[in-house]
């Protein structure tokens, strides 16, 4: 058999919309959606309970997709951040980023890990920031964003990290053009490039009740010299999972998730 070789890897992020644990039908739909997404690395938001990531992994295995599951349990929040990845992807150093809950003491903390696939290496930061559109919620996000932004700046200042890609993704709960202070703090010392603000053609990811949508999810990479960038410009896309599953937005919201995934492509050779 001829080996199927890859020059790129696809990295996706998806909020499963599991504030409450998913029932059997929703679970099956999410497994089908992940199979259609078929990314090499998938960062999952709102894994609830923590064991649910194994349910998804086993469901994908039944479809012939061999994923490994990575998850570090939150100690306070009941929604977790996890990673599914295919063979050939190395995930090391996974841990909770203590302090990233900011002033929201019962909030979800970021998860960090180092990943390597082919020649591509990156420091991954997965987040699920405070939700809400009010001034109080924005202030809590400011405290979270300030901590994470400072962490990124400090990380890049360490020897050997300047040319290493930092991947920041998840449910930012921030809308470009509205939550200006959140983006300012999350960018650290002007070191992050928010691809979801300028290199994403679609302007929505979160499906609201009644069908309208807004852009709450985010995807960013660190600013490093162009010649060292692995990101394939123009590749960040909203994956239209509702369309691939032959569903309208409202049906998808009820039966799968109230968020749609992003997927981006990175050179690995």
PDB file of C-alpha atoms in Angstrom:
ATOM      1  CA  UNK A   1       0.000   0.000   0.000  1.00  0.00           C
ATOM      2  CA  UNK A   2       1.320   3.471  -0.881  1.00  0.00           C
ATOM      3  CA  UNK A   3       1.781   5.692   2.198  1.00  0.00           C
ATOM      4  CA  UNK A   4      -0.278   8.889   2.209  1.00  0.00           C
ATOM      5  CA  UNK A   5       2.149  11.688   3.041  1.00  0.00           C
ATOM      6  CA  UNK A   6       1.227  15.148   4.300  1.00  0.00           C
ATOM      7  CA  UNK A   7       2.951  18.499   3.922  1.00  0.00           C
ATOM      8  CA  UNK A   8       0.450  20.241   6.213  1.00  0.00           C
ATOM      9  CA  UNK A   9      -1.611  19.562   9.321  1.00  0.00           C
ATOM     10  CA  UNK A  10      -5.027  20.936  10.160  1.00  0.00           C
ATOM     11  CA  UNK A  11      -5.650  22.314  13.626  1.00  0.00           C
ATOM     12  CA  UNK A  12      -9.247  22.891  14.678  1.00  0.00           C
ATOM     13  CA  UNK A  13     -11.071  24.298  17.680  1.00  0.00           C
ATOM     14  CA  UNK A  14     -14.696  23.602  18.596  1.00  0.00           C
ATOM     15  CA  UNK A  15     -16.939  24.505  21.508  1.00  0.00           C
ATOM     16  CA  UNK A  16     -19.143  21.450  21.973  1.00  0.00           C
ATOM     17  CA  UNK A  17     -21.876  23.448  23.683  1.00  0.00           C
ATOM     18  CA  UNK A  18     -22.026  21.008  26.588  1.00  0.00           C
ATOM     19  CA  UNK A  19     -22.952  23.262  29.494  1.00  0.00           C
ATOM     20  CA  UNK A  20     -25.053  20.256  30.422  1.00  0.00           C
ATOM     21  CA  UNK A  21     -23.871  16.718  29.531  1.00  0.00           C
ATOM     22  CA  UNK A  22     -24.903  15.625  26.047  1.00  0.00           C
ATOM     23  CA  UNK A  23     -27.580  12.981  25.570  1.00  0.00           C
ATOM     24  CA  UNK A  24     -27.117   9.959  23.266  1.00  0.00           C
ATOM     25  CA  UNK A  25     -28.415  11.683  20.099  1.00  0.00           C
ATOM     26  CA  UNK A  26     -26.297  14.786  20.570  1.00  0.00           C
ATOM     27  CA  UNK A  27     -23.264  12.634  21.352  1.00  0.00           C
ATOM     28  CA  UNK A  28     -23.708  10.650  18.135  1.00  0.00           C
ATOM     29  CA  UNK A  29     -24.127  13.873  16.165  1.00  0.00           C
ATOM     30  CA  UNK A  30     -20.956  15.337  17.647  1.00  0.00           C
ATOM     31  CA  UNK A  31     -18.979  12.207  16.789  1.00  0.00           C
ATOM     32  CA  UNK A  32     -20.283  12.432  13.220  1.00  0.00           C
ATOM     33  CA  UNK A  33     -19.357  16.115  13.093  1.00  0.00           C
ATOM     34  CA  UNK A  34     -15.820  15.434  14.312  1.00  0.00           C
ATOM     35  CA  UNK A  35     -15.439  12.677  11.728  1.00  0.00           C
ATOM     36  CA  UNK A  36     -16.432  15.117   8.992  1.00  0.00           C
ATOM     37  CA  UNK A  37     -14.050  17.731  10.376  1.00  0.00           C
ATOM     38  CA  UNK A  38     -11.239  15.120  10.277  1.00  0.00           C
ATOM     39  CA  UNK A  39      -8.531  17.468  11.613  1.00  0.00           C
ATOM     40  CA  UNK A  40      -5.174  16.222  12.865  1.00  0.00           C
ATOM     41  CA  UNK A  41      -5.568  18.201  16.102  1.00  0.00           C
ATOM     42  CA  UNK A  42      -8.880  19.346  17.621  1.00  0.00           C
ATOM     43  CA  UNK A  43      -9.059  21.567  20.693  1.00  0.00           C
ATOM     44  CA  UNK A  44     -12.394  20.959  22.416  1.00  0.00           C
ATOM     45  CA  UNK A  45     -14.168  23.466  24.645  1.00  0.00           C
ATOM     46  CA  UNK A  46     -16.952  22.556  27.088  1.00  0.00           C
ATOM     47  CA  UNK A  47     -16.064  18.908  27.564  1.00  0.00           C
ATOM     48  CA  UNK A  48     -18.609  17.900  30.201  1.00  0.00           C
ATOM     49  CA  UNK A  49     -18.011  15.684  32.110  1.00  0.00           C
ATOM     50  CA  UNK A  50     -14.258  15.169  31.735  1.00  0.00           C
ATOM     51  CA  UNK A  51     -14.827  11.525  30.774  1.00  0.00           C
ATOM     52  CA  UNK A  52     -16.838  12.676  27.734  1.00  0.00           C
ATOM     53  CA  UNK A  53     -13.658  13.099  25.707  1.00  0.00           C
ATOM     54  CA  UNK A  54     -13.158   9.322  25.903  1.00  0.00           C
ATOM     55  CA  UNK A  55     -16.708   8.784  24.659  1.00  0.00           C
ATOM     56  CA  UNK A  56     -15.886  10.935  21.629  1.00  0.00           C
ATOM     57  CA  UNK A  57     -12.571   9.187  21.052  1.00  0.00           C
ATOM     58  CA  UNK A  58     -14.183   5.764  21.180  1.00  0.00           C
ATOM     59  CA  UNK A  59     -16.955   6.880  18.837  1.00  0.00           C
ATOM     60  CA  UNK A  60     -14.399   8.124  16.326  1.00  0.00           C
ATOM     61  CA  UNK A  61     -12.454   4.862  16.644  1.00  0.00           C
ATOM     62  CA  UNK A  62     -15.625   2.983  15.706  1.00  0.00           C
ATOM     63  CA  UNK A  63     -15.619   5.029  12.488  1.00  0.00           C
ATOM     64  CA  UNK A  64     -11.998   4.057  11.776  1.00  0.00           C
ATOM     65  CA  UNK A  65     -10.432   7.321  13.004  1.00  0.00           C
ATOM     66  CA  UNK A  66      -7.586   6.736  15.454  1.00  0.00           C
ATOM     67  CA  UNK A  67      -7.390   9.681  17.861  1.00  0.00           C
ATOM     68  CA  UNK A  68      -5.699  10.049  21.223  1.00  0.00           C
ATOM     69  CA  UNK A  69      -7.324  12.122  23.955  1.00  0.00           C
ATOM     70  CA  UNK A  70      -5.644  14.686  26.207  1.00  0.00           C
ATOM     71  CA  UNK A  71      -7.440  16.445  29.055  1.00  0.00           C
ATOM     72  CA  UNK A  72      -6.479  18.140  32.298  1.00  0.00           C
ATOM     73  CA  UNK A  73      -9.455  18.433  34.628  1.00  0.00           C
ATOM     74  CA  UNK A  74     -10.532  21.814  35.937  1.00  0.00           C
ATOM     75  CA  UNK A  75     -10.629  21.898  39.720  1.00  0.00           C
ATOM     76  CA  UNK A  76     -13.615  24.255  40.120  1.00  0.00           C
ATOM     77  CA  UNK A  77     -15.459  24.651  36.824  1.00  0.00           C
ATOM     78  CA  UNK A  78     -17.460  21.693  35.516  1.00  0.00           C
ATOM     79  CA  UNK A  79     -16.601  22.361  31.859  1.00  0.00           C
ATOM     80  CA  UNK A  80     -13.199  21.170  30.705  1.00  0.00           C
ATOM     81  CA  UNK A  81     -10.773  21.833  27.851  1.00  0.00           C
ATOM     82  CA  UNK A  82      -9.487  18.817  25.945  1.00  0.00           C
ATOM     83  CA  UNK A  83      -7.513  17.849  22.851  1.00  0.00           C
ATOM     84  CA  UNK A  84      -8.059  15.056  20.343  1.00  0.00           C
ATOM     85  CA  UNK A  85      -5.102  14.314  18.078  1.00  0.00           C
ATOM     86  CA  UNK A  86      -4.134  11.737  15.498  1.00  0.00           C
ATOM     87  CA  UNK A  87      -1.115   9.458  15.488  1.00  0.00           C
ATOM     88  CA  UNK A  88       2.099  11.324  14.666  1.00  0.00           C
ATOM     89  CA  UNK A  89       1.173  14.329  16.796  1.00  0.00           C
ATOM     90  CA  UNK A  90       3.101  14.698  20.057  1.00  0.00           C
ATOM     91  CA  UNK A  91       1.463  16.536  22.964  1.00  0.00           C
ATOM     92  CA  UNK A  92       3.675  17.084  26.022  1.00  0.00           C
ATOM     93  CA  UNK A  93       3.772  19.246  29.129  1.00  0.00           C
ATOM     94  CA  UNK A  94       0.000  19.582  29.414  1.00  0.00           C
ATOM     95  CA  UNK A  95      -1.125  21.507  32.485  1.00  0.00           C
ATOM     96  CA  UNK A  96      -3.556  24.034  33.847  1.00  0.00           C
ATOM     97  CA  UNK A  97      -2.308  27.627  33.661  1.00  0.00           C
ATOM     98  CA  UNK A  98      -2.768  28.659  37.273  1.00  0.00           C
ATOM     99  CA  UNK A  99      -4.000  32.232  37.651  1.00  0.00           C
ATOM    100  CA  UNK A 100      -5.612  32.378  34.225  1.00  0.00           C
ATOM    101  CA  UNK A 101      -9.063  32.481  35.827  1.00  0.00           C
ATOM    102  CA  UNK A 102      -8.236  36.090  36.737  1.00  0.00           C
ATOM    103  CA  UNK A 103     -10.665  37.707  39.154  1.00  0.00           C
ATOM    104  CA  UNK A 104     -13.325  35.147  38.246  1.00  0.00           C
ATOM    105  CA  UNK A 105     -12.387  32.747  41.033  1.00  0.00           C
ATOM    106  CA  UNK A 106     -14.804  30.004  39.956  1.00  0.00           C
ATOM    107  CA  UNK A 107     -13.946  30.430  36.281  1.00  0.00           C
ATOM    108  CA  UNK A 108     -12.356  28.083  33.790  1.00  0.00           C
ATOM    109  CA  UNK A 109      -8.570  28.205  33.606  1.00  0.00           C
ATOM    110  CA  UNK A 110      -6.539  27.965  30.422  1.00  0.00           C
ATOM    111  CA  UNK A 111      -4.745  24.750  29.475  1.00  0.00           C
ATOM    112  CA  UNK A 112      -1.235  24.855  28.037  1.00  0.00           C
ATOM    113  CA  UNK A 113       0.756  22.187  26.211  1.00  0.00           C
ATOM    114  CA  UNK A 114       3.576  21.786  23.720  1.00  0.00           C
ATOM    115  CA  UNK A 115       2.771  20.129  20.412  1.00  0.00           C
ATOM    116  CA  UNK A 116       4.930  18.759  17.636  1.00  0.00           C
ATOM    117  CA  UNK A 117       3.891  17.325  14.286  1.00  0.00           C
ATOM    118  CA  UNK A 118       6.530  16.824  11.620  1.00  0.00           C
ATOM    119  CA  UNK A 119       8.882  19.805  11.803  1.00  0.00           C
ATOM    120  CA  UNK A 120       6.214  22.098  13.246  1.00  0.00           C
ATOM    121  CA  UNK A 121       6.415  22.882  16.959  1.00  0.00           C
ATOM    122  CA  UNK A 122       4.122  25.168  18.909  1.00  0.00           C
ATOM    123  CA  UNK A 123       3.113  26.171  22.397  1.00  0.00           C
ATOM    124  CA  UNK A 124      -0.656  25.728  22.645  1.00  0.00           C
ATOM    125  CA  UNK A 125      -2.926  27.755  24.911  1.00  0.00           C
ATOM    126  CA  UNK A 126      -6.576  26.679  25.009  1.00  0.00           C
ATOM    127  CA  UNK A 127      -9.060  29.041  26.649  1.00  0.00           C
ATOM    128  CA  UNK A 128     -12.698  29.405  27.599  1.00  0.00           C
ATOM    129  CA  UNK A 129     -13.048  32.940  28.901  1.00  0.00           C
ATOM    130  CA  UNK A 130     -15.854  34.492  30.949  1.00  0.00           C
ATOM    131  CA  UNK A 131     -19.103  34.763  29.026  1.00  0.00           C
ATOM    132  CA  UNK A 132     -21.490  37.708  29.051  1.00  0.00           C
ATOM    133  CA  UNK A 133     -21.908  41.037  27.299  1.00  0.00           C
ATOM    134  CA  UNK A 134     -22.138  43.360  30.307  1.00  0.00           C
ATOM    135  CA  UNK A 135     -19.459  45.664  31.717  1.00  0.00           C
ATOM    136  CA  UNK A 136     -18.938  43.381  34.713  1.00  0.00           C
ATOM    137  CA  UNK A 137     -18.286  40.339  32.531  1.00  0.00           C
ATOM    138  CA  UNK A 138     -15.942  42.344  30.320  1.00  0.00           C
ATOM    139  CA  UNK A 139     -13.982  43.431  33.384  1.00  0.00           C
ATOM    140  CA  UNK A 140     -13.616  39.804  34.482  1.00  0.00           C
ATOM    141  CA  UNK A 141     -12.405  38.902  30.970  1.00  0.00           C
ATOM    142  CA  UNK A 142      -9.952  41.801  31.190  1.00  0.00           C
ATOM    143  CA  UNK A 143      -8.406  40.195  34.270  1.00  0.00           C
ATOM    144  CA  UNK A 144      -8.176  36.823  32.503  1.00  0.00           C
ATOM    145  CA  UNK A 145      -6.818  38.344  29.296  1.00  0.00           C
ATOM    146  CA  UNK A 146      -4.249  40.418  31.172  1.00  0.00           C
ATOM    147  CA  UNK A 147      -2.861  37.332  32.919  1.00  0.00           C
ATOM    148  CA  UNK A 148      -2.737  35.233  29.735  1.00  0.00           C
ATOM    149  CA  UNK A 149      -1.248  38.099  27.694  1.00  0.00           C
ATOM    150  CA  UNK A 150       1.482  38.621  30.300  1.00  0.00           C
ATOM    151  CA  UNK A 151       2.167  34.878  30.288  1.00  0.00           C
ATOM    152  CA  UNK A 152       2.608  34.874  26.500  1.00  0.00           C
ATOM    153  CA  UNK A 153       4.931  37.887  26.611  1.00  0.00           C
ATOM    154  CA  UNK A 154       7.057  36.278  29.332  1.00  0.00           C
ATOM    155  CA  UNK A 155       7.081  32.954  27.469  1.00  0.00           C
ATOM    156  CA  UNK A 156       8.398  34.583  24.307  1.00  0.00           C
ATOM    157  CA  UNK A 157      11.132  36.389  26.213  1.00  0.00           C
ATOM    158  CA  UNK A 158      12.618  33.102  27.401  1.00  0.00           C
ATOM    159  CA  UNK A 159      15.685  31.827  25.474  1.00  0.00           C
ATOM    160  CA  UNK A 160      14.759  29.680  22.485  1.00  0.00           C
ATOM    161  CA  UNK A 161      11.081  30.663  22.429  1.00  0.00           C
ATOM    162  CA  UNK A 162      11.177  33.749  20.221  1.00  0.00           C
ATOM    163  CA  UNK A 163      10.793  31.797  16.986  1.00  0.00           C
ATOM    164  CA  UNK A 164       8.431  29.186  18.416  1.00  0.00           C
ATOM    165  CA  UNK A 165       4.793  29.600  17.427  1.00  0.00           C
ATOM    166  CA  UNK A 166       2.310  30.309  20.188  1.00  0.00           C
ATOM    167  CA  UNK A 167      -1.184  29.070  19.310  1.00  0.00           C
ATOM    168  CA  UNK A 168      -4.016  30.677  21.261  1.00  0.00           C
ATOM    169  CA  UNK A 169      -7.510  29.369  20.583  1.00  0.00           C
ATOM    170  CA  UNK A 170     -10.856  28.621  22.111  1.00  0.00           C
ATOM    171  CA  UNK A 171     -14.043  30.367  23.098  1.00  0.00           C
ATOM    172  CA  UNK A 172     -12.874  33.916  23.714  1.00  0.00           C
ATOM    173  CA  UNK A 173     -16.435  35.131  24.399  1.00  0.00           C
ATOM    174  CA  UNK A 174     -15.164  38.347  22.797  1.00  0.00           C
ATOM    175  CA  UNK A 175     -16.577  40.111  19.746  1.00  0.00           C
ATOM    176  CA  UNK A 176     -14.079  41.957  17.510  1.00  0.00           C
ATOM    177  CA  UNK A 177     -14.745  45.679  17.508  1.00  0.00           C
ATOM    178  CA  UNK A 178     -16.752  45.527  20.750  1.00  0.00           C
ATOM    179  CA  UNK A 179     -14.540  44.000  23.425  1.00  0.00           C
ATOM    180  CA  UNK A 180     -11.568  46.202  22.633  1.00  0.00           C
ATOM    181  CA  UNK A 181      -9.953  46.116  26.078  1.00  0.00           C
ATOM    182  CA  UNK A 182     -10.165  42.297  26.127  1.00  0.00           C
ATOM    183  CA  UNK A 183      -8.257  41.997  22.850  1.00  0.00           C
ATOM    184  CA  UNK A 184      -5.738  44.621  23.989  1.00  0.00           C
ATOM    185  CA  UNK A 185      -4.825  42.678  27.121  1.00  0.00           C
ATOM    186  CA  UNK A 186      -4.951  39.228  25.511  1.00  0.00           C
ATOM    187  CA  UNK A 187      -2.447  40.347  22.876  1.00  0.00           C
ATOM    188  CA  UNK A 188       0.223  40.802  25.534  1.00  0.00           C
ATOM    189  CA  UNK A 189       3.008  43.179  24.542  1.00  0.00           C
ATOM    190  CA  UNK A 190       1.610  43.357  20.988  1.00  0.00           C
ATOM    191  CA  UNK A 191       2.883  39.840  20.360  1.00  0.00           C
ATOM    192  CA  UNK A 192      -0.291  38.089  19.175  1.00  0.00           C
ATOM    193  CA  UNK A 193      -1.811  38.137  15.696  1.00  0.00           C
ATOM    194  CA  UNK A 194      -5.585  37.581  15.903  1.00  0.00           C
ATOM    195  CA  UNK A 195      -6.238  35.647  12.706  1.00  0.00           C
ATOM    196  CA  UNK A 196      -9.932  35.307  13.488  1.00  0.00           C
ATOM    197  CA  UNK A 197     -10.210  39.097  13.284  1.00  0.00           C
ATOM    198  CA  UNK A 198      -8.678  39.519   9.813  1.00  0.00           C
ATOM    199  CA  UNK A 199      -7.949  36.205   8.072  1.00  0.00           C
ATOM    200  CA  UNK A 200     -11.397  34.675   8.517  1.00  0.00           C
ATOM    201  CA  UNK A 201     -13.909  35.274   5.741  1.00  0.00           C
ATOM    202  CA  UNK A 202     -16.919  34.338   7.831  1.00  0.00           C
ATOM    203  CA  UNK A 203     -17.926  36.687  10.634  1.00  0.00           C
ATOM    204  CA  UNK A 204     -19.749  34.274  12.912  1.00  0.00           C
ATOM    205  CA  UNK A 205     -19.145  31.119  14.915  1.00  0.00           C
ATOM    206  CA  UNK A 206     -21.734  31.244  17.700  1.00  0.00           C
ATOM    207  CA  UNK A 207     -25.362  30.501  16.844  1.00  0.00           C
ATOM    208  CA  UNK A 208     -27.844  32.501  18.890  1.00  0.00           C
ATOM    209  CA  UNK A 209     -31.439  31.550  19.590  1.00  0.00           C
ATOM    210  CA  UNK A 210     -33.577  32.232  16.549  1.00  0.00           C
ATOM    211  CA  UNK A 211     -30.750  31.671  14.074  1.00  0.00           C
ATOM    212  CA  UNK A 212     -28.628  34.885  14.061  1.00  0.00           C
ATOM    213  CA  UNK A 213     -24.984  34.485  14.960  1.00  0.00           C
ATOM    214  CA  UNK A 214     -21.904  36.368  16.142  1.00  0.00           C
ATOM    215  CA  UNK A 215     -18.149  35.774  16.324  1.00  0.00           C
ATOM    216  CA  UNK A 216     -17.238  34.703  19.864  1.00  0.00           C
ATOM    217  CA  UNK A 217     -14.604  32.057  19.167  1.00  0.00           C
ATOM    218  CA  UNK A 218     -11.015  33.060  18.503  1.00  0.00           C
ATOM    219  CA  UNK A 219      -7.802  31.865  16.893  1.00  0.00           C
ATOM    220  CA  UNK A 220      -4.475  33.681  17.241  1.00  0.00           C
ATOM    221  CA  UNK A 221      -0.790  33.030  16.596  1.00  0.00           C
ATOM    222  CA  UNK A 222       2.288  34.822  17.851  1.00  0.00           C
ATOM    223  CA  UNK A 223       3.988  37.465  15.719  1.00  0.00           C
ATOM    224  CA  UNK A 224       7.191  35.879  14.454  1.00  0.00           C
ATOM    225  CA  UNK A 225       9.237  36.593  11.313  1.00  0.00           C
ATOM    226  CA  UNK A 226       7.316  35.652   8.152  1.00  0.00           C
ATOM    227  CA  UNK A 227      10.036  33.238   7.006  1.00  0.00           C
ATOM    228  CA  UNK A 228       9.530  31.244  10.205  1.00  0.00           C
ATOM    229  CA  UNK A 229       5.743  31.139  10.019  1.00  0.00           C
ATOM    230  CA  UNK A 230       4.127  27.758   9.462  1.00  0.00           C
ATOM    231  CA  UNK A 231       0.585  29.098   9.222  1.00  0.00           C
ATOM    232  CA  UNK A 232      -0.785  28.929   5.679  1.00  0.00           C
ATOM    233  CA  UNK A 233      -2.221  32.395   5.162  1.00  0.00           C
ATOM    234  CA  UNK A 234      -5.876  32.368   4.189  1.00  0.00           C
ATOM    235  CA  UNK A 235      -6.442  28.865   5.565  1.00  0.00           C
ATOM    236  CA  UNK A 236      -8.397  29.801   8.699  1.00  0.00           C
ATOM    237  CA  UNK A 237     -11.981  28.901   7.954  1.00  0.00           C
ATOM    238  CA  UNK A 238     -15.256  28.373   9.695  1.00  0.00           C
ATOM    239  CA  UNK A 239     -16.104  24.719   9.104  1.00  0.00           C
ATOM    240  CA  UNK A 240     -19.798  24.698   8.070  1.00  0.00           C
ATOM    241  CA  UNK A 241     -20.629  21.599  10.068  1.00  0.00           C
ATOM    242  CA  UNK A 242     -24.342  22.380   9.995  1.00  0.00           C
ATOM    243  CA  UNK A 243     -24.236  22.399   6.182  1.00  0.00           C
ATOM    244  CA  UNK A 244     -22.180  19.205   5.920  1.00  0.00           C
ATOM    245  CA  UNK A 245     -24.694  17.499   8.221  1.00  0.00           C
ATOM    246  CA  UNK A 246     -27.641  18.848   6.205  1.00  0.00           C
ATOM    247  CA  UNK A 247     -29.032  20.925   9.057  1.00  0.00           C
ATOM    248  CA  UNK A 248     -30.222  24.474   9.422  1.00  0.00           C
ATOM    249  CA  UNK A 249     -28.548  26.623  12.053  1.00  0.00           C
ATOM    250  CA  UNK A 250     -31.388  26.358  14.560  1.00  0.00           C
ATOM    251  CA  UNK A 251     -31.577  22.567  14.263  1.00  0.00           C
ATOM    252  CA  UNK A 252     -27.797  22.324  14.557  1.00  0.00           C
ATOM    253  CA  UNK A 253     -27.906  24.472  17.695  1.00  0.00           C
ATOM    254  CA  UNK A 254     -30.424  22.129  19.305  1.00  0.00           C
ATOM    255  CA  UNK A 255     -29.043  18.786  18.136  1.00  0.00           C
ATOM    256  CA  UNK A 256     -25.267  19.312  17.883  1.00  0.00           C
ATOM    257  CA  UNK A 257     -23.825  22.553  19.327  1.00  0.00           C
ATOM    258  CA  UNK A 258     -24.407  26.295  19.442  1.00  0.00           C
ATOM    259  CA  UNK A 259     -20.893  26.828  18.057  1.00  0.00           C
ATOM    260  CA  UNK A 260     -19.274  25.963  14.732  1.00  0.00           C
ATOM    261  CA  UNK A 261     -15.591  24.946  14.527  1.00  0.00           C
ATOM    262  CA  UNK A 262     -12.616  26.804  13.078  1.00  0.00           C
ATOM    263  CA  UNK A 263      -9.902  24.971  11.198  1.00  0.00           C
ATOM    264  CA  UNK A 264      -6.476  26.285  10.138  1.00  0.00           C
ATOM    265  CA  UNK A 265      -3.630  24.734   8.171  1.00  0.00           C
ATOM    266  CA  UNK A 266       0.042  24.682   9.152  1.00  0.00           C
ATOM    267  CA  UNK A 267       3.105  23.553   7.197  1.00  0.00           C
ATOM    268  CA  UNK A 268       4.862  20.634   8.867  1.00  0.00           C
ATOM    269  CA  UNK A 269       7.750  20.025   6.452  1.00  0.00           C
TER     270      UNK A 269
END
